[in-house]
Coordinates of N, CA, C and O in Angstrom, one line a residue:
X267 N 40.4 113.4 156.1 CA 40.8 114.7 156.5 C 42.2 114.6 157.0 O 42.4 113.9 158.0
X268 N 43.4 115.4 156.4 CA 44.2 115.8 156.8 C 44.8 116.3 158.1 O 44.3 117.4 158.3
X269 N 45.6 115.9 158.9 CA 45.7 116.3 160.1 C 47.3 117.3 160.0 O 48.3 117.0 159.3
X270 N 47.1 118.3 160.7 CA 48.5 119.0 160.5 C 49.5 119.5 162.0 O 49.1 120.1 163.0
X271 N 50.3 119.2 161.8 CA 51.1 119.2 163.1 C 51.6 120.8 163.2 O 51.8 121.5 162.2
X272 N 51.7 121.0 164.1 CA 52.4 122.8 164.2 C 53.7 122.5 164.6 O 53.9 122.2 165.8
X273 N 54.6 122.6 163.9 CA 56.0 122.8 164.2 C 56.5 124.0 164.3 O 56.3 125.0 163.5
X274 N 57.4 124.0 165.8 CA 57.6 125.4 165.8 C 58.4 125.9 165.0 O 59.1 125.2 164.4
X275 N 58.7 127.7 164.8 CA 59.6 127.9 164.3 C 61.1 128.0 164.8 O 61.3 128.0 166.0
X276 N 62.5 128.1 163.8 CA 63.2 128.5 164.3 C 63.8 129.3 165.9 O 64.6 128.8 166.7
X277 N 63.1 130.8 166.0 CA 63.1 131.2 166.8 C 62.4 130.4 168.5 O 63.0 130.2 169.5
X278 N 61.0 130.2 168.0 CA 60.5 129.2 169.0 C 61.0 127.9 169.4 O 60.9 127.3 170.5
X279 N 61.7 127.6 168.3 CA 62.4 126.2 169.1 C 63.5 126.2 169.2 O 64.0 125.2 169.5
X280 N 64.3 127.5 169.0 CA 65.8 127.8 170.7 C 65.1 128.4 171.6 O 65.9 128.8 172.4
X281 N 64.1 128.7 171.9 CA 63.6 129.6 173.0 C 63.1 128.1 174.1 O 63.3 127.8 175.3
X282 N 62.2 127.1 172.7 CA 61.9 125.7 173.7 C 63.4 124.8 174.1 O 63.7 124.2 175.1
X283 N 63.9 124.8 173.3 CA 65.4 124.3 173.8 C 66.0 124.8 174.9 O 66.1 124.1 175.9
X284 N 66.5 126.2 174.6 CA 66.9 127.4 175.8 C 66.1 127.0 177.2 O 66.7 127.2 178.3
X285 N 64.7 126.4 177.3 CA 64.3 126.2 178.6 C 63.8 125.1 178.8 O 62.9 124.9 179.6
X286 N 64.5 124.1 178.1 CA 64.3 122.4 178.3 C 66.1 122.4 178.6 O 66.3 121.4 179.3
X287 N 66.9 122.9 178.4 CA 68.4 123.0 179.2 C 68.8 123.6 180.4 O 69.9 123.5 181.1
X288 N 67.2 124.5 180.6 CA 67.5 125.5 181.7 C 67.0 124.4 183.0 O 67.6 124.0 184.0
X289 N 65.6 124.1 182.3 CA 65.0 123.3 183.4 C 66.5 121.5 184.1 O 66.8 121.1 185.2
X290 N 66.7 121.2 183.2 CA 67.2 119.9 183.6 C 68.7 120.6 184.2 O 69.3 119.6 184.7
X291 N 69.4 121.7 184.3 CA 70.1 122.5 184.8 C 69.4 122.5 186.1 O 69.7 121.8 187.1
X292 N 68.8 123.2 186.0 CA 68.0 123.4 187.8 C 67.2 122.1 188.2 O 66.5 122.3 189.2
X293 N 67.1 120.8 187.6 CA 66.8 119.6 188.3 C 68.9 119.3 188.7 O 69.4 119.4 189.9
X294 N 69.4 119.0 188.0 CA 70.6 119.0 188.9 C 70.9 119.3 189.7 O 71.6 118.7 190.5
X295 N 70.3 120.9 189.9 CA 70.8 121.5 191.3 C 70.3 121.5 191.9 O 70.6 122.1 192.9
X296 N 68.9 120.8 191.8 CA 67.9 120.2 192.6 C 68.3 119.1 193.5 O 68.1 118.9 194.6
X297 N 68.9 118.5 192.8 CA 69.2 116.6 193.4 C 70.7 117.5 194.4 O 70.8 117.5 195.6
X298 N 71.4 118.2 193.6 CA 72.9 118.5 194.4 C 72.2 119.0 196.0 O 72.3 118.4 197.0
X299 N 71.8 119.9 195.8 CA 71.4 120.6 196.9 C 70.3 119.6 197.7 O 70.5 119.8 198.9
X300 N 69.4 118.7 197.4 CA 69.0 117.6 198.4 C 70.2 117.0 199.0 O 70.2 116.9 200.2
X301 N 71.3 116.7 198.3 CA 72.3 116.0 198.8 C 72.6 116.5 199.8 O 72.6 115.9 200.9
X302 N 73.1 118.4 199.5 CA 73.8 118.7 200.5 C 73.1 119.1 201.6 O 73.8 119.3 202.7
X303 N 71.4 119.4 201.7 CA 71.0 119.4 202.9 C 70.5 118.0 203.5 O 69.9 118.1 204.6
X304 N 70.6 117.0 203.0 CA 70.5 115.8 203.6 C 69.4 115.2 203.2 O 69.1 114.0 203.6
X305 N 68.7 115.8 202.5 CA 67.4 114.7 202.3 C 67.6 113.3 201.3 O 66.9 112.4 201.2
X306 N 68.9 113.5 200.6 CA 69.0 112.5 200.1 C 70.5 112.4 200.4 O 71.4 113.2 200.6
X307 N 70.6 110.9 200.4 CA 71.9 110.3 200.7 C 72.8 109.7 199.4 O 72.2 109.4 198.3
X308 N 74.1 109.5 199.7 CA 74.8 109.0 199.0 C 75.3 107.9 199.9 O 75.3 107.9 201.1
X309 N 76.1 106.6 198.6 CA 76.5 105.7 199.5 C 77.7 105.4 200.5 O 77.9 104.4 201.2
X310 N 78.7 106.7 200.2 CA 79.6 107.0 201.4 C 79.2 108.0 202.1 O 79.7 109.1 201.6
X311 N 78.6 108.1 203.0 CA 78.6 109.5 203.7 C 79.2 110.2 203.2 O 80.3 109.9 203.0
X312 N 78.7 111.2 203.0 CA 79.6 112.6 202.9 C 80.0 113.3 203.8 O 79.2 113.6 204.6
X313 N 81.5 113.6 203.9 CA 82.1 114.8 205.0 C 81.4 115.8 204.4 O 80.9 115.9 203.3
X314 N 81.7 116.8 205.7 CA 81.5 117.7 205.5 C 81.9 118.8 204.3 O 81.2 119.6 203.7
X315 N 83.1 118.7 204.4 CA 83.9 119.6 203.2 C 83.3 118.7 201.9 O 83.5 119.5 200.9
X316 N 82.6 117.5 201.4 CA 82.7 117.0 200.3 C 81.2 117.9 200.0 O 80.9 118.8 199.1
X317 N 80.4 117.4 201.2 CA 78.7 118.0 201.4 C 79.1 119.8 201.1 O 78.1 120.5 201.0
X318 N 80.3 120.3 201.0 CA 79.9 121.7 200.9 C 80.0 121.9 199.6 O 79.3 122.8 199.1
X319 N 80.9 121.1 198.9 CA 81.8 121.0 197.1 C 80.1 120.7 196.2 O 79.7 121.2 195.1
X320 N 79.7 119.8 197.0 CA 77.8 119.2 196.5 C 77.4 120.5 196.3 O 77.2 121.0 195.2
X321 N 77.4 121.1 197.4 CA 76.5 122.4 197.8 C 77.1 123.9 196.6 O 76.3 124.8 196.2
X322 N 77.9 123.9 196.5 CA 79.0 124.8 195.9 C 77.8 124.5 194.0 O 77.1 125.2 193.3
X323 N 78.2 123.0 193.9 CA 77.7 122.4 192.5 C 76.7 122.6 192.3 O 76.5 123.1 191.2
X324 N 75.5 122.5 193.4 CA 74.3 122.9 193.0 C 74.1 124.2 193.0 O 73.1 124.5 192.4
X325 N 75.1 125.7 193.5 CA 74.8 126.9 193.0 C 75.0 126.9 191.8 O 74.1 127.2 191.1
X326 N 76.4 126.4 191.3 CA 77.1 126.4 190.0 C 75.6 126.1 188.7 O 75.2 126.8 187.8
X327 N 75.0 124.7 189.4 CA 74.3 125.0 188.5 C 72.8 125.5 188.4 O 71.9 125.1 187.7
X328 N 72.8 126.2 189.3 CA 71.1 127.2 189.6 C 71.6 128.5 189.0 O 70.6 129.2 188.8
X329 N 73.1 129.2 188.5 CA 73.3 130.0 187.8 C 73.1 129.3 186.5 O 72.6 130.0 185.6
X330 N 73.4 128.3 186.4 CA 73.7 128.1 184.8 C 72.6 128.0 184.6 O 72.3 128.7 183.6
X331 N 71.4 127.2 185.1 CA 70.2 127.1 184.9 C 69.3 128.7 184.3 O 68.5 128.8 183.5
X332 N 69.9 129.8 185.0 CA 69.5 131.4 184.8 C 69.6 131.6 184.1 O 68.7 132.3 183.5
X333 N 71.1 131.3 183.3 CA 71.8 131.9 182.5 C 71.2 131.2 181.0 O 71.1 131.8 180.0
X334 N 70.9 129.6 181.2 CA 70.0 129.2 180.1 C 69.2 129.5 179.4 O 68.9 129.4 178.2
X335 N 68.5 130.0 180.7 CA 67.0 130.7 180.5 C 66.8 131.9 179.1 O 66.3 132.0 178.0
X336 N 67.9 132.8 180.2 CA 67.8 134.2 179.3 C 68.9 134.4 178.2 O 68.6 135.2 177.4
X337 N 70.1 133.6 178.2 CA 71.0 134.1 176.8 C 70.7 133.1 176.1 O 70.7 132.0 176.6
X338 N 70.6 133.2 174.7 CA 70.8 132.4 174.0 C 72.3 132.8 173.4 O 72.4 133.6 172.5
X339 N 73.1 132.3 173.8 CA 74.5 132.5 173.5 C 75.0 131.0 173.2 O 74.7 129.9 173.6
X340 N 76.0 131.5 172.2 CA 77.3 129.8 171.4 C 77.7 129.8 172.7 O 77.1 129.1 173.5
X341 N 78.8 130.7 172.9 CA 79.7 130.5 174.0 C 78.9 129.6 175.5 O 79.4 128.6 176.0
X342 N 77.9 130.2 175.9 CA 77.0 129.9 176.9 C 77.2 128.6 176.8 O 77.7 127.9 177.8
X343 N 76.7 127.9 175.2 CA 75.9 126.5 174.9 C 77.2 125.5 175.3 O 77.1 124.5 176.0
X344 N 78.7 126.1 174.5 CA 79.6 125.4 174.2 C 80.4 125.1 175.9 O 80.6 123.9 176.2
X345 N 80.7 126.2 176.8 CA 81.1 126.2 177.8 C 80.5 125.3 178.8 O 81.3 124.6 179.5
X346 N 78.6 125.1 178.9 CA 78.2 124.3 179.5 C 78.4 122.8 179.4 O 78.7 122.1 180.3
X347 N 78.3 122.5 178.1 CA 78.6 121.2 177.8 C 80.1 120.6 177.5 O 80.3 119.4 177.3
X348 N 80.8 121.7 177.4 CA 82.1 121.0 178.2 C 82.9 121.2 179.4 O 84.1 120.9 179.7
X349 N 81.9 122.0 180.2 CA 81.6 121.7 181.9 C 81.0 120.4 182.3 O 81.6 119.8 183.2
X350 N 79.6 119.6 181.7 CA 79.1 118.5 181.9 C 80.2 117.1 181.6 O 80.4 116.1 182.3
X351 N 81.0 117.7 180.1 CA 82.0 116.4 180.0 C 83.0 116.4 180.9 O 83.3 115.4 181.5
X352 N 83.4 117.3 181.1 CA 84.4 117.5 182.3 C 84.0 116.6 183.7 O 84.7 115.8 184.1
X353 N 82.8 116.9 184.4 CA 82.3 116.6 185.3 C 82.4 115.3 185.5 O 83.0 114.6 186.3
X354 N 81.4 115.0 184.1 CA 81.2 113.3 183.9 C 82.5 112.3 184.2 O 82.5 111.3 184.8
X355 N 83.5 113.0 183.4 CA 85.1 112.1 183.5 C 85.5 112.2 185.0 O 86.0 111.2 185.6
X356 N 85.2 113.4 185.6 CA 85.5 113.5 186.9 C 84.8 112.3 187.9 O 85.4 111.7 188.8
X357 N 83.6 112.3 187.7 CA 83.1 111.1 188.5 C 83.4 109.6 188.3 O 83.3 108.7 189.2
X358 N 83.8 109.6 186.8 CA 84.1 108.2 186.4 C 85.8 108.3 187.2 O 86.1 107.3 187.9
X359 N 86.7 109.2 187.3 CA 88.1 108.8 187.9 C 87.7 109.0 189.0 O 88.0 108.0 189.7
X360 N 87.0 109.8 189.7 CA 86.9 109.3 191.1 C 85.7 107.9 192.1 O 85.3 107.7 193.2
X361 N 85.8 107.6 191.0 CA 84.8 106.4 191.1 C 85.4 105.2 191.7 O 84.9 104.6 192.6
X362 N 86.9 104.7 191.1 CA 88.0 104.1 191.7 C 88.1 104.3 193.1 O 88.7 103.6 193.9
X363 N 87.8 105.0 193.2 CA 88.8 105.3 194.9 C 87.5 105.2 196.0 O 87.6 105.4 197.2
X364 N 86.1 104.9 195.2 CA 85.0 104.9 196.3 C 84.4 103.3 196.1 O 84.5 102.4 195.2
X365 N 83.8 103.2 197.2 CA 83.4 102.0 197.8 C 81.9 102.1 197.6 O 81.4 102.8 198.5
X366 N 81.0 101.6 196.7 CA 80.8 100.8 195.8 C 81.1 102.4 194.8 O 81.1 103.6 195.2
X367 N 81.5 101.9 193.4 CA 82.1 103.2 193.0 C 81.3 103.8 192.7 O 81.7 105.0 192.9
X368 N 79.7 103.7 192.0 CA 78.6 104.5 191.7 C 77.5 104.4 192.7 O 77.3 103.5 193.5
X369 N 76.9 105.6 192.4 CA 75.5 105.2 193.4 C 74.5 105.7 192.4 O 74.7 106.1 191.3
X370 N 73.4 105.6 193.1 CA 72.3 106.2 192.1 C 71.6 107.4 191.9 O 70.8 107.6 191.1
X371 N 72.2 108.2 192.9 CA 72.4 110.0 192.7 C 73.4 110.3 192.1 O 73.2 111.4 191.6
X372 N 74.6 110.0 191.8 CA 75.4 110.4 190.9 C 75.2 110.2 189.6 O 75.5 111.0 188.7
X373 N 74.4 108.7 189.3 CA 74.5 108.1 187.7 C 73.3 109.3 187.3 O 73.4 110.0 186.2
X374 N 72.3 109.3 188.4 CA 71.2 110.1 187.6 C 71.4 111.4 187.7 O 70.4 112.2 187.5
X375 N 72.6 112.0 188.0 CA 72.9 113.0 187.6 C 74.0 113.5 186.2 O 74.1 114.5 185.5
X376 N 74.6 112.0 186.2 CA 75.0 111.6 184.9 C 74.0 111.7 184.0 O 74.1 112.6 183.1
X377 N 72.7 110.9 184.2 CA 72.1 110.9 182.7 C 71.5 112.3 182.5 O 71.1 112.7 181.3
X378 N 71.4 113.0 183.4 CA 70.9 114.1 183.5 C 71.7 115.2 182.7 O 71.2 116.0 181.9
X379 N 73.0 115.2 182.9 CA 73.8 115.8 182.0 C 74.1 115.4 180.3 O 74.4 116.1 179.3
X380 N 74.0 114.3 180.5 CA 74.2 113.7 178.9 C 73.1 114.7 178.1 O 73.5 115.4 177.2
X381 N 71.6 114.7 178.6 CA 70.4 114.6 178.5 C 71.1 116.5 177.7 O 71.2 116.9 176.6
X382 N 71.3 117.0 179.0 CA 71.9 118.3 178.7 C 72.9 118.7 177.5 O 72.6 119.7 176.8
X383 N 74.0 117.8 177.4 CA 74.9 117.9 176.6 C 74.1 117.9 175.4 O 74.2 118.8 174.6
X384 N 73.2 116.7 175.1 CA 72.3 116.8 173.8 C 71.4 118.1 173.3 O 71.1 118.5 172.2
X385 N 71.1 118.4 174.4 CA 70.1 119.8 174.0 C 71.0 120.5 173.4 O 70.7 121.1 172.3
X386 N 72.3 120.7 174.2 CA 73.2 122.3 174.1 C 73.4 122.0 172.9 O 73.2 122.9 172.1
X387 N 73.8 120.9 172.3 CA 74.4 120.2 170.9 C 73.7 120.4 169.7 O 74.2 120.7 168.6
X388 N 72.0 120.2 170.2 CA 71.1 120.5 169.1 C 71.0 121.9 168.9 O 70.9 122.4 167.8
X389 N 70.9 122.8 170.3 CA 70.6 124.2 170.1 C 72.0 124.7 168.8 O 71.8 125.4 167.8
X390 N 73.1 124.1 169.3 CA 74.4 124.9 168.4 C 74.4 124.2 167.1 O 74.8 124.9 166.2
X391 N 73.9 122.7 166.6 CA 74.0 122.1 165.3 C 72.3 123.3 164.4 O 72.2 123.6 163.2
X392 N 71.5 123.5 165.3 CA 70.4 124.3 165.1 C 70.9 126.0 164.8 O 70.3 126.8 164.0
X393 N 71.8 126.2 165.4 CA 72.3 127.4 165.0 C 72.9 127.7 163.8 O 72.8 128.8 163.2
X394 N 73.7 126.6 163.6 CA 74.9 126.3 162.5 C 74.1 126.3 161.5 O 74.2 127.3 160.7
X395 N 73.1 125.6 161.1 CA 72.2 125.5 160.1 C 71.2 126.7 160.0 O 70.8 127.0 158.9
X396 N 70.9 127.4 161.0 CA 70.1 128.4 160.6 C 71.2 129.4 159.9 O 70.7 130.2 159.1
X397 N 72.5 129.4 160.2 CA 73.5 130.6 160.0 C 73.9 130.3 158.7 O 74.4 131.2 158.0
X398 N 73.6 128.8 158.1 CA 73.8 128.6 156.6 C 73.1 129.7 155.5 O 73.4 130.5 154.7
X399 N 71.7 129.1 156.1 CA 70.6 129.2 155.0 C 70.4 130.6 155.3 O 69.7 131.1 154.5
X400 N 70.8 131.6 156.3 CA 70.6 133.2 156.5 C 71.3 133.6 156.0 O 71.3 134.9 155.9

């Protein structure tokens, strides 16, 4: 007996994409916002003005998290994920100037974003190919 897998369709799978980018969006601003109310630490203390920039990051991305949700937009896809590359370089240059230079809330907010960058990538390389064959 034949076994048959259900693959979704097109439509269904930017809608499951759209909220596998939303969700790992709002785990980011999950970990940001523990940061900035303290339940988790980093390995230089954070001043206060840095704990507010954390705090700032985790709205930044509880909006984009929303915004995942509900648009399925290029622009949306393209802008987030080169907000994530941006980010990423930002932490690797300011990584120099900190004492030990990574910690392990930053990296896994690193892979967190890669994780992201892939989705947004597939949603738009998924777009490009559906916009062929339409």
């Amino acid at each position: 007996m034949a076994t048959t897998t259900h693959r979704p369709s097109t439509p269904e799978r930017t809608v499951l994409l759209q909220r596998t980018a939303a969700g790992i969006a709002a785990f980011i601003a999950g970990i940001y916002g523990l940061i900035w109310a303290g339940a988790l630490t980093v390995v230089d203390q954070a001043e206060v003005g840095e704990l507010g920039i954390l705090g700032v990051a985790g709205v930044v991305f509880l909006v984009l998290a929303a915004l995942l949700w509900r648009f399925a937009s290029r622009v949306l896809w393209i802008g987030t994920a080169v907000l994530q590359a941006v980010m990423i370089w930002m932490y690797v240059v300011i990584s120099a100037e900190r004492d030990p230079p990574f910690e392990v809330w930053g990296i896994s907010i690193r892979v967190a974003q890669v994780a992201l960058i892939g989705v947004l990538v597939t949603l738009l390389v998924q777009g490009t190919r559906r916009g062929r064959r339409g």
